[in-house]
XYZ file of N, CA and C in Angstrom:
288
model
N 0.843 -1.165 0.000
C 0.000 0.000 0.000
C 0.890 1.229 0.000
N 0.346 2.346 -0.496
C 1.111 3.572 -0.585
C 0.717 4.583 0.476
N 0.774 5.821 0.088
C 0.528 6.945 0.978
C -0.943 7.037 1.382
N -1.182 7.550 2.604
C -2.540 7.793 3.102
C -2.624 9.247 3.546
N -3.678 9.958 3.093
C -3.915 11.330 3.496
C -5.198 11.382 4.322
N -5.186 12.182 5.389
C -6.370 12.389 6.221
C -6.692 13.883 6.219
N -7.932 14.225 5.918
C -8.384 15.612 5.937
C -9.530 15.723 6.922
N -9.306 16.416 8.024
C -10.356 16.615 9.015
C -10.965 17.990 8.795
N -12.273 18.077 8.992
C -12.938 19.357 8.843
C -14.060 19.491 9.861
N -14.472 20.718 10.062
C -15.539 21.025 11.006
C -16.786 21.370 10.211
N -17.888 20.691 10.491
C -19.152 20.939 9.817
C -20.172 21.322 10.880
N -20.401 22.605 11.038
C -21.258 23.080 12.127
C -22.725 22.727 11.943
N -23.126 22.259 10.762
C -24.533 21.904 10.540
C -24.842 20.466 10.954
N -23.836 19.704 11.319
C -24.041 18.296 11.673
C -24.106 18.111 13.183
N -24.799 17.054 13.587
C -24.864 16.690 14.994
C -23.469 16.342 15.510
N -22.672 15.668 14.665
C -21.292 15.310 14.994
C -20.388 16.099 14.054
N -19.963 17.308 14.455
C -19.348 18.233 13.508
C -17.933 17.905 13.054
N -17.181 17.072 13.763
C -15.815 16.779 13.350
C -15.798 15.503 12.515
N -15.561 15.670 11.254
C -15.579 14.564 10.308
C -14.267 14.577 9.535
N -13.987 13.496 8.815
C -12.767 13.499 8.015
C -12.910 12.616 6.786
N -12.007 12.854 5.850
C -11.924 12.092 4.606
C -10.528 11.490 4.557
N -10.449 10.241 4.144
C -9.174 9.561 3.957
C -9.018 9.197 2.485
N -7.851 9.491 1.941
C -7.493 9.055 0.594
C -6.299 8.124 0.719
N -6.366 6.978 0.025
C -5.276 6.005 0.063
C -4.796 5.740 -1.363
N -3.495 5.783 -1.538
C -2.877 5.396 -2.793
C -2.684 3.886 -2.728
N -3.444 3.135 -3.546
C -3.512 1.691 -3.349
C -2.837 0.832 -4.415
N -2.639 1.362 -5.617
C -2.134 0.481 -6.663
C -1.608 1.293 -7.844
N -0.592 0.747 -8.515
C -0.105 1.312 -9.775
C -0.974 0.822 -10.916
N -1.072 1.635 -11.960
C -1.737 1.223 -13.189
C -1.120 1.996 -14.347
N -1.448 1.613 -15.556
C -0.899 2.233 -16.754
C -2.057 2.565 -17.689
N -2.168 3.815 -18.092
C -3.215 4.230 -19.030
C -2.551 4.972 -20.175
N -2.740 4.461 -21.375
C -2.138 5.066 -22.575
C -0.643 5.323 -22.372
N 0.061 4.354 -21.834
C 1.503 4.406 -21.557
C 1.875 5.372 -20.439
N 0.897 5.945 -19.748
C 1.160 6.880 -18.648
C 1.071 6.131 -17.317
N 2.166 6.054 -16.542
C 2.091 5.444 -15.210
C 1.208 6.294 -14.286
N 0.304 5.642 -13.590
C -0.661 6.324 -12.728
C -0.793 5.583 -11.401
N -1.511 6.200 -10.462
C -1.854 5.578 -9.186
C -3.366 5.554 -9.042
N -3.864 4.475 -8.457
C -5.275 4.376 -8.116
C -5.425 4.869 -6.677
N -6.330 5.821 -6.484
C -6.573 6.439 -5.181
C -8.001 6.095 -4.752
N -8.157 5.607 -3.517
C -9.478 5.325 -2.962
C -9.795 6.351 -1.889
N -11.026 6.861 -1.900
C -11.427 7.855 -0.913
C -12.609 7.377 -0.090
N -12.603 7.730 1.204
C -13.697 7.379 2.108
C -13.973 8.546 3.041
N -15.251 8.862 3.208
C -15.697 9.865 4.179
C -16.077 9.160 5.464
N -15.620 9.697 6.592
C -15.950 9.150 7.914
C -16.606 10.236 8.753
N -17.854 10.004 9.134
C -18.534 10.912 10.048
C -18.499 10.322 11.446
N -18.445 11.171 12.434
C -18.393 10.680 13.799
C -19.711 10.073 14.256
N -20.734 10.195 13.447
C -22.004 9.552 13.760
C -22.020 8.117 13.235
N -20.816 7.558 13.021
C -20.637 6.167 12.595
C -21.022 5.908 11.135
N -21.249 6.961 10.334
C -21.553 6.735 8.925
C -20.292 6.892 8.088
N -20.193 6.091 7.033
C -19.084 6.208 6.085
C -19.648 6.220 4.676
N -18.953 6.894 3.795
C -19.326 6.939 2.389
C -18.079 6.627 1.576
N -18.162 5.598 0.751
C -17.058 5.227 -0.119
C -17.119 6.093 -1.367
N -16.062 6.860 -1.634
C -16.000 7.707 -2.822
C -15.570 6.934 -4.063
N -15.191 5.690 -3.887
C -14.741 4.904 -5.020
C -13.288 5.164 -5.348
N -12.919 4.854 -6.579
C -11.526 4.955 -7.011
C -11.355 6.087 -8.011
N -10.232 6.753 -7.896
C -9.811 7.769 -8.861
C -8.451 7.356 -9.392
N -8.175 7.676 -10.627
C -6.875 7.403 -11.225
C -6.178 8.736 -11.438
N -4.948 8.849 -10.921
C -4.220 10.117 -10.972
C -2.752 9.893 -11.301
N -2.110 10.955 -11.789
C -0.655 10.973 -11.894
C -0.189 12.405 -11.758
N 1.066 12.575 -11.441
C 1.634 13.900 -11.308
C 2.983 13.981 -11.980
N 3.339 15.195 -12.376
C 4.688 15.450 -12.865
C 5.322 16.474 -11.927
N 6.318 17.182 -12.352
C 7.036 18.072 -11.441
C 6.212 19.278 -10.983
N 5.166 19.656 -11.718
C 4.387 20.839 -11.332
C 2.872 20.648 -11.376
N 2.397 19.543 -11.924
C 0.954 19.354 -12.100
C 0.487 18.005 -11.576
N -0.799 17.936 -11.238
C -1.455 16.684 -10.893
C -2.665 16.545 -11.808
N -2.853 15.341 -12.343
C -3.926 15.072 -13.290
C -4.815 13.951 -12.770
N -6.103 14.025 -13.136
C -7.062 12.982 -12.800
C -7.642 12.442 -14.100
N -7.900 11.139 -14.127
C -8.423 10.475 -15.319
C -9.911 10.227 -15.139
N -10.702 10.781 -16.015
C -12.141 10.549 -16.001
C -12.683 10.755 -17.406
N -13.746 10.055 -17.746
C -14.337 10.134 -19.086
C -13.302 9.922 -20.191
N -12.383 8.963 -19.960
C -11.357 8.588 -20.934
C -10.389 9.717 -21.291
N -10.156 10.625 -20.330
C -9.258 11.756 -20.575
C -8.617 12.183 -19.261
N -7.388 12.714 -19.336
C -6.721 13.284 -18.177
C -7.060 14.769 -18.080
N -7.376 15.218 -16.866
C -7.670 16.620 -16.583
C -6.726 17.122 -15.502
N -6.200 18.327 -15.687
C -5.325 18.935 -14.683
C -6.182 19.395 -13.505
N -5.770 18.987 -12.287
C -6.500 19.438 -11.105
C -5.639 20.285 -10.170
N -4.321 20.239 -10.315
C -3.415 21.095 -9.547
C -2.323 21.589 -10.476
N -1.966 22.855 -10.336
C -0.851 23.420 -11.080
C -0.019 24.239 -10.093
N 1.073 23.650 -9.634
C 1.895 24.290 -8.624
C 2.773 25.400 -9.192
N 2.747 25.596 -10.514
C 3.482 26.703 -11.119
C 2.555 27.869 -11.452
N 1.277 27.765 -11.112
C 0.313 28.824 -11.432
C 0.700 30.137 -10.745
N 0.444 31.206 -11.436
C 0.725 32.547 -10.940
C -0.592 33.275 -10.676
N -0.580 34.305 -9.863
C -1.808 35.077 -9.637
C -2.425 35.508 -10.963
N -3.717 35.258 -11.097
C -4.432 35.595 -12.330
C -4.564 34.436 -13.295
N -3.770 33.360 -13.125
C -3.901 32.180 -13.981
C -5.232 31.481 -13.693
N -5.734 30.764 -14.666
C -7.005 30.062 -14.537
C -6.815 28.584 -14.825
N -7.428 27.736 -14.008
C -7.458 26.297 -14.242
C -8.928 25.874 -14.250
N -9.339 25.185 -15.277
C -10.694 24.647 -15.331
C -10.677 23.286 -14.670
N -11.497 23.113 -13.658
C -11.524 21.865 -12.894
C -12.830 21.138 -13.187
N -12.725 19.874 -13.526
C -13.894 19.051 -13.795
C -14.403 18.460 -12.480
N -15.716 18.381 -12.343
C -16.326 17.760 -11.162
C -16.373 16.259 -11.416
N -15.364 15.534 -10.922
C -15.263 14.116 -11.213
C -16.312 13.291 -10.482
N -16.893 13.824 -9.405
C -17.904 13.073 -8.659
C -19.158 12.879 -9.496
N -19.540 13.899 -10.276
C -20.740 13.816 -11.088
C -20.459 13.574 -12.563
N -19.188 13.635 -12.958
C -18.838 13.518 -14.374
C -18.854 12.079 -14.873
N -18.533 11.138 -14.031
C -18.400 9.769 -14.512
C -19.442 8.916 -13.946
């Protein structure tokens, strides 16, 4: 298994306001000769509920991170962006 990220947040509208999301890098894969990682995401609420976000396929280079959806790679992070630059981000949750 690879890297695991935990994101905790406060949701004041919930009965149990401290919730978190975990992303796990679980497997290598290859798409159109591009080495990628499969990432699994899960939401954990303190009210004992969990939501599986499913799998995302991603890869990164020295300045960008891309996500694969609808048979295409989309840039989701650009660490070289300057003030005023624009990045169009696809909503992968509803896109596929």
